[in-house]
PDB file of C-alpha atoms in Angstrom:
ATOM      1  CA  UNK A 251     -40.119  60.790  50.105  1.00  0.00           C
ATOM      2  CA  UNK A 252     -38.173  63.437  48.168  1.00  0.00           C
ATOM      3  CA  UNK A 253     -35.621  63.195  45.437  1.00  0.00           C
ATOM      4  CA  UNK A 254     -32.968  64.058  47.979  1.00  0.00           C
ATOM      5  CA  UNK A 255     -33.699  61.155  50.173  1.00  0.00           C
ATOM      6  CA  UNK A 256     -33.604  58.798  47.217  1.00  0.00           C
ATOM      7  CA  UNK A 257     -30.298  59.887  45.863  1.00  0.00           C
ATOM      8  CA  UNK A 258     -28.190  57.621  48.136  1.00  0.00           C
ATOM      9  CA  UNK A 259     -30.310  54.695  46.987  1.00  0.00           C
ATOM     10  CA  UNK A 260     -29.748  55.500  43.398  1.00  0.00           C
ATOM     11  CA  UNK A 261     -26.105  55.864  43.847  1.00  0.00           C
ATOM     12  CA  UNK A 262     -25.840  52.502  45.376  1.00  0.00           C
ATOM     13  CA  UNK A 263     -27.975  51.101  42.651  1.00  0.00           C
ATOM     14  CA  UNK A 264     -25.876  52.545  39.939  1.00  0.00           C
ATOM     15  CA  UNK A 265     -22.588  51.540  41.476  1.00  0.00           C
ATOM     16  CA  UNK A 266     -24.158  47.786  41.889  1.00  0.00           C
ATOM     17  CA  UNK A 267     -24.887  47.746  38.150  1.00  0.00           C
ATOM     18  CA  UNK A 268     -21.588  49.146  37.224  1.00  0.00           C
ATOM     19  CA  UNK A 269     -20.028  46.450  39.314  1.00  0.00           C
ATOM     20  CA  UNK A 270     -21.956  43.823  37.933  1.00  0.00           C
ATOM     21  CA  UNK A 271     -21.153  44.808  34.278  1.00  0.00           C
ATOM     22  CA  UNK A 272     -17.477  45.252  35.450  1.00  0.00           C
ATOM     23  CA  UNK A 273     -17.320  41.578  36.738  1.00  0.00           C
ATOM     24  CA  UNK A 274     -19.344  40.265  33.791  1.00  0.00           C
ATOM     25  CA  UNK A 275     -17.110  41.942  31.137  1.00  0.00           C
ATOM     26  CA  UNK A 276     -13.836  41.816  33.076  1.00  0.00           C
ATOM     27  CA  UNK A 277     -12.993  38.367  34.569  1.00  0.00           C
ATOM     28  CA  UNK A 278     -11.757  39.624  38.096  1.00  0.00           C
ATOM     29  CA  UNK A 279     -12.159  36.193  39.727  1.00  0.00           C
ATOM     30  CA  UNK A 280      -9.954  34.632  36.936  1.00  0.00           C
ATOM     31  CA  UNK A 281      -7.512  37.277  37.187  1.00  0.00           C
ATOM     32  CA  UNK A 282      -7.404  36.798  41.106  1.00  0.00           C
ATOM     33  CA  UNK A 283      -6.944  32.998  40.513  1.00  0.00           C
ATOM     34  CA  UNK A 284      -4.082  33.674  38.327  1.00  0.00           C
ATOM     35  CA  UNK A 285      -2.276  35.892  40.710  1.00  0.00           C
ATOM     36  CA  UNK A 286      -2.781  33.284  43.477  1.00  0.00           C
ATOM     37  CA  UNK A 287      -1.234  30.464  41.487  1.00  0.00           C
ATOM     38  CA  UNK A 288       1.669  32.905  40.759  1.00  0.00           C
ATOM     39  CA  UNK A 289       1.020  33.704  37.137  1.00  0.00           C
ATOM     40  CA  UNK A 290       1.283  37.267  36.238  1.00  0.00           C
ATOM     41  CA  UNK A 291      -1.502  38.210  33.983  1.00  0.00           C
ATOM     42  CA  UNK A 292      -2.508  41.825  34.039  1.00  0.00           C
ATOM     43  CA  UNK A 293      -6.133  43.055  33.973  1.00  0.00           C
ATOM     44  CA  UNK A 294      -5.871  44.726  30.754  1.00  0.00           C
ATOM     45  CA  UNK A 295      -4.818  41.417  28.876  1.00  0.00           C
ATOM     46  CA  UNK A 296      -7.909  39.658  30.142  1.00  0.00           C
ATOM     47  CA  UNK A 297     -10.014  42.701  28.702  1.00  0.00           C
ATOM     48  CA  UNK A 298      -8.118  42.457  25.616  1.00  0.00           C
ATOM     49  CA  UNK A 299      -9.004  38.734  25.359  1.00  0.00           C
ATOM     50  CA  UNK A 300     -12.618  39.727  25.463  1.00  0.00           C
ATOM     51  CA  UNK A 301     -12.355  42.186  22.971  1.00  0.00           C
ATOM     52  CA  UNK A 302     -10.658  39.689  20.510  1.00  0.00           C
ATOM     53  CA  UNK A 303     -13.615  37.325  21.392  1.00  0.00           C
ATOM     54  CA  UNK A 304     -11.363  34.809  23.346  1.00  0.00           C
ATOM     55  CA  UNK A 305     -12.917  32.857  26.389  1.00  0.00           C
ATOM     56  CA  UNK A 306     -10.240  33.936  29.050  1.00  0.00           C
ATOM     57  CA  UNK A 307     -10.951  30.679  30.968  1.00  0.00           C
ATOM     58  CA  UNK A 308      -9.873  28.573  27.960  1.00  0.00           C
ATOM     59  CA  UNK A 309      -6.369  30.388  27.911  1.00  0.00           C
ATOM     60  CA  UNK A 310      -5.773  31.047  31.720  1.00  0.00           C
ATOM     61  CA  UNK A 311      -6.659  27.946  33.146  1.00  0.00           C
ATOM     62  CA  UNK A 312      -4.348  25.915  30.958  1.00  0.00           C
ATOM     63  CA  UNK A 313      -1.578  28.665  31.457  1.00  0.00           C
ATOM     64  CA  UNK A 314      -2.157  28.053  35.304  1.00  0.00           C
ATOM     65  CA  UNK A 315      -1.799  24.328  34.666  1.00  0.00           C
ATOM     66  CA  UNK A 316       1.459  24.541  32.694  1.00  0.00           C
ATOM     67  CA  UNK A 317       3.144  27.064  35.201  1.00  0.00           C
ATOM     68  CA  UNK A 318       2.621  24.609  37.986  1.00  0.00           C
ATOM     69  CA  UNK A 319       3.804  21.809  36.044  1.00  0.00           C
ATOM     70  CA  UNK A 320       7.268  23.738  35.155  1.00  0.00           C
ATOM     71  CA  UNK A 321       6.477  24.602  31.697  1.00  0.00           C
ATOM     72  CA  UNK A 322       7.554  27.933  30.048  1.00  0.00           C
ATOM     73  CA  UNK A 323       4.533  28.905  27.916  1.00  0.00           C
ATOM     74  CA  UNK A 324       3.290  32.122  27.050  1.00  0.00           C
ATOM     75  CA  UNK A 325      -0.278  33.715  26.969  1.00  0.00           C
ATOM     76  CA  UNK A 326       0.269  34.881  23.473  1.00  0.00           C
ATOM     77  CA  UNK A 327       0.953  31.291  22.431  1.00  0.00           C
ATOM     78  CA  UNK A 328      -1.917  29.713  23.978  1.00  0.00           C
ATOM     79  CA  UNK A 329      -4.130  32.610  22.621  1.00  0.00           C
ATOM     80  CA  UNK A 330      -2.928  32.204  19.135  1.00  0.00           C
ATOM     81  CA  UNK A 331      -3.615  28.569  19.212  1.00  0.00           C
ATOM     82  CA  UNK A 332      -7.184  29.222  20.554  1.00  0.00           C
ATOM     83  CA  UNK A 333      -7.738  31.677  17.629  1.00  0.00           C
ATOM     84  CA  UNK A 334      -6.472  29.016  15.162  1.00  0.00           C
ATOM     85  CA  UNK A 335      -9.288  26.686  16.280  1.00  0.00           C
ATOM     86  CA  UNK A 336      -7.087  24.491  18.411  1.00  0.00           C
ATOM     87  CA  UNK A 337      -7.673  22.713  21.694  1.00  0.00           C
ATOM     88  CA  UNK A 338      -5.452  24.650  24.225  1.00  0.00           C
ATOM     89  CA  UNK A 339      -6.279  22.320  27.111  1.00  0.00           C
ATOM     90  CA  UNK A 340      -5.350  19.249  25.298  1.00  0.00           C
ATOM     91  CA  UNK A 341      -1.940  20.562  23.902  1.00  0.00           C
ATOM     92  CA  UNK A 342      -1.110  21.672  27.378  1.00  0.00           C
ATOM     93  CA  UNK A 343      -2.040  18.300  28.984  1.00  0.00           C
ATOM     94  CA  UNK A 344       0.032  16.576  26.176  1.00  0.00           C
ATOM     95  CA  UNK A 345       3.207  18.955  26.878  1.00  0.00           C
ATOM     96  CA  UNK A 346       2.630  18.029  30.553  1.00  0.00           C
ATOM     97  CA  UNK A 347       2.746  14.303  29.908  1.00  0.00           C
ATOM     98  CA  UNK A 348       5.595  14.563  27.500  1.00  0.00           C
ATOM     99  CA  UNK A 349       7.582  16.616  30.238  1.00  0.00           C
ATOM    100  CA  UNK A 350       6.908  14.078  32.715  1.00  0.00           C
ATOM    101  CA  UNK A 351       7.868  11.053  30.384  1.00  0.00           C
ATOM    102  CA  UNK A 352      11.101  12.996  29.294  1.00  0.00           C
ATOM    103  CA  UNK A 353       9.916  13.333  25.646  1.00  0.00           C
ATOM    104  CA  UNK A 354      11.056  16.433  23.793  1.00  0.00           C
ATOM    105  CA  UNK A 355       7.707  18.126  22.538  1.00  0.00           C
ATOM    106  CA  UNK A 356       7.814  21.851  21.988  1.00  0.00           C
ATOM    107  CA  UNK A 357       4.726  23.835  21.980  1.00  0.00           C
ATOM    108  CA  UNK A 358       4.858  24.551  18.404  1.00  0.00           C
ATOM    109  CA  UNK A 359       4.997  21.031  17.430  1.00  0.00           C
ATOM    110  CA  UNK A 360       2.350  20.266  19.853  1.00  0.00           C
ATOM    111  CA  UNK A 361       0.235  22.860  18.422  1.00  0.00           C
ATOM    112  CA  UNK A 362       0.777  21.796  14.937  1.00  0.00           C
ATOM    113  CA  UNK A 363      -0.060  18.133  15.758  1.00  0.00           C
ATOM    114  CA  UNK A 364      -3.352  19.164  17.250  1.00  0.00           C
ATOM    115  CA  UNK A 365      -4.247  21.571  14.386  1.00  0.00           C
ATOM    116  CA  UNK A 366      -3.470  18.627  12.041  1.00  0.00           C
ATOM    117  CA  UNK A 367      -6.461  16.828  13.433  1.00  0.00           C
ATOM    118  CA  UNK A 368      -4.582  14.522  15.703  1.00  0.00           C
ATOM    119  CA  UNK A 369      -4.993  13.771  19.193  1.00  0.00           C
ATOM    120  CA  UNK A 370      -1.731  14.914  20.425  1.00  0.00           C
ATOM    121  CA  UNK A 371      -2.336  13.793  24.243  1.00  0.00           C
ATOM    122  CA  UNK A 372      -3.267  10.312  22.690  1.00  0.00           C
ATOM    123  CA  UNK A 373       0.192  10.419  20.789  1.00  0.00           C
ATOM    124  CA  UNK A 374       2.121  11.234  23.713  1.00  0.00           C
ATOM    125  CA  UNK A 375       0.458   8.573  25.911  1.00  0.00           C
ATOM    126  CA  UNK A 376       0.979   6.021  22.931  1.00  0.00           C
ATOM    127  CA  UNK A 377       4.747   6.954  23.063  1.00  0.00           C
ATOM    128  CA  UNK A 378       4.828   6.137  26.559  1.00  0.00           C
ATOM    129  CA  UNK A 379       2.695   3.084  26.627  1.00  0.00           C
ATOM    130  CA  UNK A 380       2.717   1.191  23.127  1.00  0.00           C
ATOM    131  CA  UNK A 381      -0.371   0.346  21.447  1.00  0.00           C
ATOM    132  CA  UNK A 382      -1.200  -2.941  19.935  1.00  0.00           C
ATOM    133  CA  UNK A 383      -3.135  -3.163  16.517  1.00  0.00           C
ATOM    134  CA  UNK A 384      -4.710  -6.775  15.580  1.00  0.00           C
ATOM    135  CA  UNK A 385      -4.912  -7.307  11.888  1.00  0.00           C
ATOM    136  CA  UNK A 386      -7.761  -9.530  10.707  1.00  0.00           C
ATOM    137  CA  UNK A 387      -7.068 -13.003   9.517  1.00  0.00           C
ATOM    138  CA  UNK A 388      -4.563 -12.379   6.300  1.00  0.00           C
ATOM    139  CA  UNK A 389      -4.524 -15.444   3.724  1.00  0.00           C
ATOM    140  CA  UNK A 390      -1.687 -16.261   1.815  1.00  0.00           C
ATOM    141  CA  UNK A 391      -0.869 -19.223  -0.429  1.00  0.00           C
ATOM    142  CA  UNK A 392       2.191 -21.474  -0.118  1.00  0.00           C
ATOM    143  CA  UNK A 393       3.977 -22.882  -3.015  1.00  0.00           C
ATOM    144  CA  UNK A 394       2.365 -26.259  -2.615  1.00  0.00           C
ATOM    145  CA  UNK A 395      -1.136 -24.556  -3.198  1.00  0.00           C
ATOM    146  CA  UNK A 396      -2.462 -24.603   0.537  1.00  0.00           C
ATOM    147  CA  UNK A 397      -4.077 -21.488   1.720  1.00  0.00           C
ATOM    148  CA  UNK A 398      -2.601 -20.433   5.204  1.00  0.00           C
ATOM    149  CA  UNK A 399      -4.359 -17.858   7.307  1.00  0.00           C
ATOM    150  CA  UNK A 400      -2.425 -15.814   9.770  1.00  0.00           C
ATOM    151  CA  UNK A 401      -3.603 -13.271  12.213  1.00  0.00           C
ATOM    152  CA  UNK A 402      -0.955 -10.689  13.619  1.00  0.00           C
ATOM    153  CA  UNK A 403      -0.696  -8.290  16.406  1.00  0.00           C
ATOM    154  CA  UNK A 404       1.454  -5.128  15.757  1.00  0.00           C
ATOM    155  CA  UNK A 405       2.985  -3.210  18.642  1.00  0.00           C
ATOM    156  CA  UNK A 406       3.725   0.166  17.745  1.00  0.00           C
ATOM    157  CA  UNK A 407       4.666   3.363  19.190  1.00  0.00           C
ATOM    158  CA  UNK A 408       3.808   6.923  18.207  1.00  0.00           C
ATOM    159  CA  UNK A 409       6.739   8.772  16.323  1.00  0.00           C
ATOM    160  CA  UNK A 410       6.106  12.311  17.461  1.00  0.00           C
ATOM    161  CA  UNK A 411       8.290  13.767  14.727  1.00  0.00           C
ATOM    162  CA  UNK A 412       6.613  12.145  11.903  1.00  0.00           C
ATOM    163  CA  UNK A 413       3.214  12.502  13.453  1.00  0.00           C
ATOM    164  CA  UNK A 414       2.093  15.432  11.211  1.00  0.00           C
ATOM    165  CA  UNK A 415       1.915  14.096   7.751  1.00  0.00           C
ATOM    166  CA  UNK A 416       2.663  10.532   8.574  1.00  0.00           C
ATOM    167  CA  UNK A 417       0.387   7.655   7.550  1.00  0.00           C
ATOM    168  CA  UNK A 418      -2.009   6.101   9.951  1.00  0.00           C
ATOM    169  CA  UNK A 419      -2.905   2.657  11.365  1.00  0.00           C
ATOM    170  CA  UNK A 420      -4.594   1.524   8.100  1.00  0.00           C
ATOM    171  CA  UNK A 421      -1.308   1.811   6.284  1.00  0.00           C
ATOM    172  CA  UNK A 422       0.452  -0.011   8.822  1.00  0.00           C
ATOM    173  CA  UNK A 423      -2.139  -2.816   8.558  1.00  0.00           C
ATOM    174  CA  UNK A 424      -1.994  -2.977   4.856  1.00  0.00           C
ATOM    175  CA  UNK A 425       1.908  -3.027   4.748  1.00  0.00           C
ATOM    176  CA  UNK A 426       2.018  -5.969   7.320  1.00  0.00           C
ATOM    177  CA  UNK A 427      -0.708  -7.846   5.510  1.00  0.00           C
ATOM    178  CA  UNK A 428       1.346  -7.391   2.018  1.00  0.00           C
ATOM    179  CA  UNK A 429       4.558  -8.610   3.741  1.00  0.00           C
ATOM    180  CA  UNK A 430       2.554 -11.672   5.234  1.00  0.00           C
ATOM    181  CA  UNK A 431       0.973 -12.813   2.085  1.00  0.00           C
ATOM    182  CA  UNK A 432       4.520 -12.480   0.395  1.00  0.00           C
ATOM    183  CA  UNK A 433       6.108 -14.243   2.967  1.00  0.00           C
ATOM    184  CA  UNK A 434       3.679 -17.270   3.121  1.00  0.00           C
ATOM    185  CA  UNK A 435       3.745 -17.238  -0.964  1.00  0.00           C
ATOM    186  CA  UNK A 436       7.552 -17.807  -0.720  1.00  0.00           C
ATOM    187  CA  UNK A 437       7.318 -20.724   1.419  1.00  0.00           C
ATOM    188  CA  UNK A 438       7.521 -23.899  -0.438  1.00  0.00           C
ATOM    189  CA  UNK A 439       5.076 -25.756   1.850  1.00  0.00           C
ATOM    190  CA  UNK A 440       2.585 -24.709   4.129  1.00  0.00           C
ATOM    191  CA  UNK A 441       4.047 -27.108   6.874  1.00  0.00           C
ATOM    192  CA  UNK A 442       7.078 -24.950   6.909  1.00  0.00           C
ATOM    193  CA  UNK A 443       4.709 -21.876   7.869  1.00  0.00           C
ATOM    194  CA  UNK A 444       3.041 -24.103  10.553  1.00  0.00           C
ATOM    195  CA  UNK A 445       6.359 -25.248  12.160  1.00  0.00           C
ATOM    196  CA  UNK A 446       7.939 -21.754  12.127  1.00  0.00           C
ATOM    197  CA  UNK A 447       5.368 -19.015  12.214  1.00  0.00           C
ATOM    198  CA  UNK A 448       7.866 -16.482  13.873  1.00  0.00           C
ATOM    199  CA  UNK A 449       9.559 -16.480  10.364  1.00  0.00           C
ATOM    200  CA  UNK A 450       6.849 -14.609   9.224  1.00  0.00           C
ATOM    201  CA  UNK A 451       7.222 -11.870  11.858  1.00  0.00           C
ATOM    202  CA  UNK A 452      10.781 -11.829  11.355  1.00  0.00           C
ATOM    203  CA  UNK A 453      10.659 -11.320   7.623  1.00  0.00           C
ATOM    204  CA  UNK A 454       8.000  -8.667   7.762  1.00  0.00           C
ATOM    205  CA  UNK A 455       9.741  -6.759  10.573  1.00  0.00           C
ATOM    206  CA  UNK A 456      12.946  -6.543   8.574  1.00  0.00           C
ATOM    207  CA  UNK A 457      11.262  -4.864   5.755  1.00  0.00           C
ATOM    208  CA  UNK A 458      10.877  -1.476   7.433  1.00  0.00           C
ATOM    209  CA  UNK A 459       7.288  -0.921   7.160  1.00  0.00           C
ATOM    210  CA  UNK A 460       7.047   1.882   9.239  1.00  0.00           C
ATOM    211  CA  UNK A 461       8.734   4.150   7.005  1.00  0.00           C
ATOM    212  CA  UNK A 462       6.620   7.147   6.187  1.00  0.00           C
ATOM    213  CA  UNK A 463       4.078   6.621   8.915  1.00  0.00           C
ATOM    214  CA  UNK A 464       3.194   8.235  12.245  1.00  0.00           C
ATOM    215  CA  UNK A 465       4.383   4.941  13.953  1.00  0.00           C
ATOM    216  CA  UNK A 466       7.453   3.160  14.919  1.00  0.00           C
ATOM    217  CA  UNK A 467       6.939  -0.752  14.915  1.00  0.00           C
ATOM    218  CA  UNK A 468       8.426  -2.533  18.029  1.00  0.00           C
ATOM    219  CA  UNK A 469       7.382  -6.021  17.233  1.00  0.00           C
ATOM    220  CA  UNK A 470       5.003  -8.099  15.250  1.00  0.00           C
ATOM    221  CA  UNK A 471       3.722 -11.257  16.700  1.00  0.00           C
ATOM    222  CA  UNK A 472       1.941 -14.166  14.915  1.00  0.00           C
ATOM    223  CA  UNK A 473      -1.066 -14.692  17.256  1.00  0.00           C
ATOM    224  CA  UNK A 474      -2.823 -17.488  15.149  1.00  0.00           C
ATOM    225  CA  UNK A 475      -2.216 -19.506  12.164  1.00  0.00           C
ATOM    226  CA  UNK A 476      -5.120 -21.571  10.484  1.00  0.00           C
ATOM    227  CA  UNK A 477      -5.270 -23.759   7.163  1.00  0.00           C
ATOM    228  CA  UNK A 478      -7.847 -22.775   4.673  1.00  0.00           C
ATOM    229  CA  UNK A 479      -8.600 -24.473   1.268  1.00  0.00           C
ATOM    230  CA  UNK A 480      -6.470 -26.312  -1.050  1.00  0.00           C
ATOM    231  CA  UNK A 481      -6.344 -23.785  -3.658  1.00  0.00           C
ATOM    232  CA  UNK A 482      -3.793 -25.591  -5.700  1.00  0.00           C
ATOM    233  CA  UNK A 483      -6.184 -28.718  -5.989  1.00  0.00           C
ATOM    234  CA  UNK A 484      -9.140 -26.343  -6.888  1.00  0.00           C
ATOM    235  CA  UNK A 485      -7.043 -24.705  -9.613  1.00  0.00           C
ATOM    236  CA  UNK A 486      -6.107 -28.062 -11.038  1.00  0.00           C
ATOM    237  CA  UNK A 487      -9.749 -29.320 -10.670  1.00  0.00           C
ATOM    238  CA  UNK A 488     -10.856 -26.197 -12.743  1.00  0.00           C
ATOM    239  CA  UNK A 489      -8.135 -26.424 -15.069  1.00  0.00           C
ATOM    240  CA  UNK A 490      -8.972 -30.143 -15.872  1.00  0.00           C
ATOM    241  CA  UNK A 491     -12.688 -29.552 -16.151  1.00  0.00           C
ATOM    242  CA  UNK A 492     -11.918 -26.736 -18.736  1.00  0.00           C
ATOM    243  CA  UNK A 493      -9.554 -29.071 -20.641  1.00  0.00           C
ATOM    244  CA  UNK A 494     -12.406 -31.718 -20.727  1.00  0.00           C
ATOM    245  CA  UNK A 495     -14.835 -28.998 -22.112  1.00  0.00           C
ATOM    246  CA  UNK A 496     -12.437 -27.816 -24.665  1.00  0.00           C
ATOM    247  CA  UNK A 497     -11.711 -31.551 -25.877  1.00  0.00           C
ATOM    248  CA  UNK A 498     -15.394 -32.263 -25.625  1.00  0.00           C
ATOM    249  CA  UNK A 499     -16.060 -28.895 -27.949  1.00  0.00           C
ATOM    250  CA  UNK A 500     -13.312 -30.231 -30.394  1.00  0.00           C
ATOM    251  CA  UNK A 501     -14.859 -33.775 -30.735  1.00  0.00           C
ATOM    252  CA  UNK A 502     -18.213 -32.346 -31.348  1.00  0.00           C
ATOM    253  CA  UNK A 503     -16.732 -30.126 -33.922  1.00  0.00           C
ATOM    254  CA  UNK A 504     -14.931 -33.130 -35.627  1.00  0.00           C
ATOM    255  CA  UNK A 505     -18.470 -35.155 -35.252  1.00  0.00           C
ATOM    256  CA  UNK A 506     -20.314 -32.365 -36.914  1.00  0.00           C
ATOM    257  CA  UNK A 507     -17.567 -32.033 -39.757  1.00  0.00           C
ATOM    258  CA  UNK A 508     -17.744 -36.059 -40.278  1.00  0.00           C
ATOM    259  CA  UNK A 509     -21.538 -35.718 -40.468  1.00  0.00           C
ATOM    260  CA  UNK A 510     -21.477 -32.947 -42.868  1.00  0.00           C
ATOM    261  CA  UNK A 511     -18.967 -34.761 -45.100  1.00  0.00           C
ATOM    262  CA  UNK A 512     -21.059 -37.849 -45.025  1.00  0.00           C
ATOM    263  CA  UNK A 513     -24.160 -35.842 -46.110  1.00  0.00           C
ATOM    264  CA  UNK A 514     -22.013 -34.574 -48.951  1.00  0.00           C
ATOM    265  CA  UNK A 515     -21.104 -37.886 -49.941  1.00  0.00           C
ATOM    266  CA  UNK A 516     -24.520 -39.039 -50.135  1.00  0.00           C
ATOM    267  CA  UNK A 517     -25.470 -36.062 -52.277  1.00  0.00           C
ATOM    268  CA  UNK A 518     -22.570 -36.738 -54.382  1.00  0.00           C
ATOM    269  CA  UNK A 519     -23.653 -40.448 -54.909  1.00  0.00           C
ATOM    270  CA  UNK A 520     -27.054 -39.406 -55.885  1.00  0.00           C
ATOM    271  CA  UNK A 521     -25.593 -36.899 -58.279  1.00  0.00           C
ATOM    272  CA  UNK A 522     -23.606 -39.684 -59.920  1.00  0.00           C
ATOM    273  CA  UNK A 523     -26.675 -42.122 -59.973  1.00  0.00           C
ATOM    274  CA  UNK A 524     -28.487 -39.187 -61.605  1.00  0.00           C
ATOM    275  CA  UNK A 525     -25.708 -39.114 -64.227  1.00  0.00           C
ATOM    276  CA  UNK A 526     -25.905 -43.016 -64.677  1.00  0.00           C
ATOM    277  CA  UNK A 527     -29.546 -42.727 -65.345  1.00  0.00           C
ATOM    278  CA  UNK A 528     -29.139 -40.065 -67.888  1.00  0.00           C
ATOM    279  CA  UNK A 529     -26.572 -42.003 -69.673  1.00  0.00           C
ATOM    280  CA  UNK A 530     -28.711 -45.091 -69.448  1.00  0.00           C
ATOM    281  CA  UNK A 531     -31.533 -43.203 -71.162  1.00  0.00           C
ATOM    282  CA  UNK A 532     -29.345 -42.141 -73.965  1.00  0.00           C
ATOM    283  CA  UNK A 533     -28.595 -46.088 -74.842  1.00  0.00           C
ATOM    284  CA  UNK A 534     -32.029 -46.694 -76.474  1.00  0.00           C
ATOM    285  CA  UNK A 535     -31.596 -43.460 -78.671  1.00  0.00           C
ATOM    286  CA  UNK A 536     -28.097 -44.711 -79.621  1.00  0.00           C
ATOM    287  CA  UNK A 537     -29.397 -48.218 -80.602  1.00  0.00           C
ATOM    288  CA  UNK A 538     -32.344 -46.862 -82.594  1.00  0.00           C
ATOM    289  CA  UNK A 539     -29.934 -44.480 -84.396  1.00  0.00           C
ATOM    290  CA  UNK A 540     -27.600 -47.426 -85.007  1.00  0.00           C
ATOM    291  CA  UNK A 541     -30.383 -49.579 -86.632  1.00  0.00           C
ATOM    292  CA  UNK A 542     -31.653 -46.592 -88.654  1.00  0.00           C
ATOM    293  CA  UNK A 543     -28.356 -46.118 -90.021  1.00  0.00           C
ATOM    294  CA  UNK A 544     -27.448 -49.705 -90.712  1.00  0.00           C
ATOM    295  CA  UNK A 545     -24.718 -49.691 -88.394  1.00  0.00           C
ATOM    296  CA  UNK A 546     -26.201 -52.468 -86.422  1.00  0.00           C
ATOM    297  CA  UNK A 547     -28.565 -55.421 -87.743  1.00  0.00           C
ATOM    298  CA  UNK A 548     -31.203 -57.137 -86.214  1.00  0.00           C
ATOM    299  CA  UNK A 549     -29.259 -60.192 -85.262  1.00  0.00           C
ATOM    300  CA  UNK A 550     -26.832 -57.778 -83.478  1.00  0.00           C
ATOM    301  CA  UNK A 551     -29.752 -56.373 -81.509  1.00  0.00           C
ATOM    302  CA  UNK A 552     -31.155 -59.696 -80.673  1.00  0.00           C
ATOM    303  CA  UNK A 553     -27.604 -60.760 -79.258  1.00  0.00           C
ATOM    304  CA  UNK A 554     -27.701 -57.627 -77.142  1.00  0.00           C
ATOM    305  CA  UNK A 555     -30.948 -58.580 -75.958  1.00  0.00           C
ATOM    306  CA  UNK A 556     -29.781 -62.072 -74.863  1.00  0.00           C
ATOM    307  CA  UNK A 557     -26.991 -60.604 -73.145  1.00  0.00           C
ATOM    308  CA  UNK A 558     -29.008 -58.285 -71.036  1.00  0.00           C
ATOM    309  CA  UNK A 559     -31.305 -61.340 -70.214  1.00  0.00           C
ATOM    310  CA  UNK A 560     -28.602 -63.466 -69.489  1.00  0.00           C
ATOM    311  CA  UNK A 561     -27.090 -60.820 -67.114  1.00  0.00           C
ATOM    312  CA  UNK A 562     -30.584 -60.405 -65.251  1.00  0.00           C
ATOM    313  CA  UNK A 563     -30.615 -64.223 -64.874  1.00  0.00           C
ATOM    314  CA  UNK A 564     -27.302 -64.223 -63.135  1.00  0.00           C
ATOM    315  CA  UNK A 565     -28.180 -61.512 -60.787  1.00  0.00           C
ATOM    316  CA  UNK A 566     -31.357 -63.112 -59.694  1.00  0.00           C
ATOM    317  CA  UNK A 567     -29.370 -66.439 -59.119  1.00  0.00           C
ATOM    318  CA  UNK A 568     -26.860 -64.658 -57.222  1.00  0.00           C
ATOM    319  CA  UNK A 569     -29.329 -62.982 -54.764  1.00  0.00           C
ATOM    320  CA  UNK A 570     -31.293 -66.275 -54.157  1.00  0.00           C
ATOM    321  CA  UNK A 571     -27.903 -67.861 -53.259  1.00  0.00           C
ATOM    322  CA  UNK A 572     -26.975 -65.191 -50.944  1.00  0.00           C
ATOM    323  CA  UNK A 573     -30.555 -65.231 -49.152  1.00  0.00           C
ATOM    324  CA  UNK A 574     -30.341 -69.035 -48.768  1.00  0.00           C
ATOM    325  CA  UNK A 575     -27.003 -68.703 -47.041  1.00  0.00           C
ATOM    326  CA  UNK A 576     -28.289 -66.062 -44.655  1.00  0.00           C
ATOM    327  CA  UNK A 577     -31.310 -68.308 -43.876  1.00  0.00           C
ATOM    328  CA  UNK A 578     -28.946 -71.136 -43.126  1.00  0.00           C
ATOM    329  CA  UNK A 579     -26.940 -69.141 -41.056  1.00  0.00           C
ATOM    330  CA  UNK A 580     -29.849 -68.175 -38.819  1.00  0.00           C
TER     331      UNK A 580
END
């Protein structure tokens, strides 16, 4: 087969390859779908998206959806949001839901909410259908010392205007918990809290806890109230135990001081006895000196001895009388 005979086949093959490359680079099917949906998008716009590394499906399909929903959204807005890293399809779905619910949500605000990391579609749905947040059991102590535990259910609605920069659910739960604790703590008795649990929700709701948050609190309902420990009695018991330990420590300190003083007195008695013995040792020396110097005679010394013997005899008689009396008493 000659080259002349193969030329038609080669031309057909080149045309098919060119068409394949064209349909791969240029989303002709997507362009046709947009035209069929009434969205005017030029083929050169789609080629430009390819050159800007934008997936045309991610922009054109949400654009068709927005056009069918009656929203005025431009291609440049969707493409800019896609290039910024946003979820174009989710933003368009949120705009459609807000439009159906008669909620004013411009595209710029929806895109800002999406780029802030929040689910804009969920926020719109929460604006239409409020969400119920259930807190854990929050414990507070009434003035009578009884612990009261309350479980609250908070009905909130998303605030579109404060969704960017507003605090989340954790802040709402923390503020409600603080309000519940303060309300229980201001009650004179725990019985009042049990009788009127709605007083907690009314007091907490009146404090405007949703300021600065991304939500609007619609209602706060106390779902369950439970009695905990008698904290007042426990504190009093602990205080009494501490006072007892302090008193025991002080008594032990006084006993130790008394023992030390007693030992000190015993030492002083021994010291005085030692002085007496020392003084008594000087008596014979003094007598000898008096006899030697003639200031005392032999008869005087004999009288001195008689007086000592007489004193010893009386001491002995006194001891015998005392022992006999004790024997008689036994």
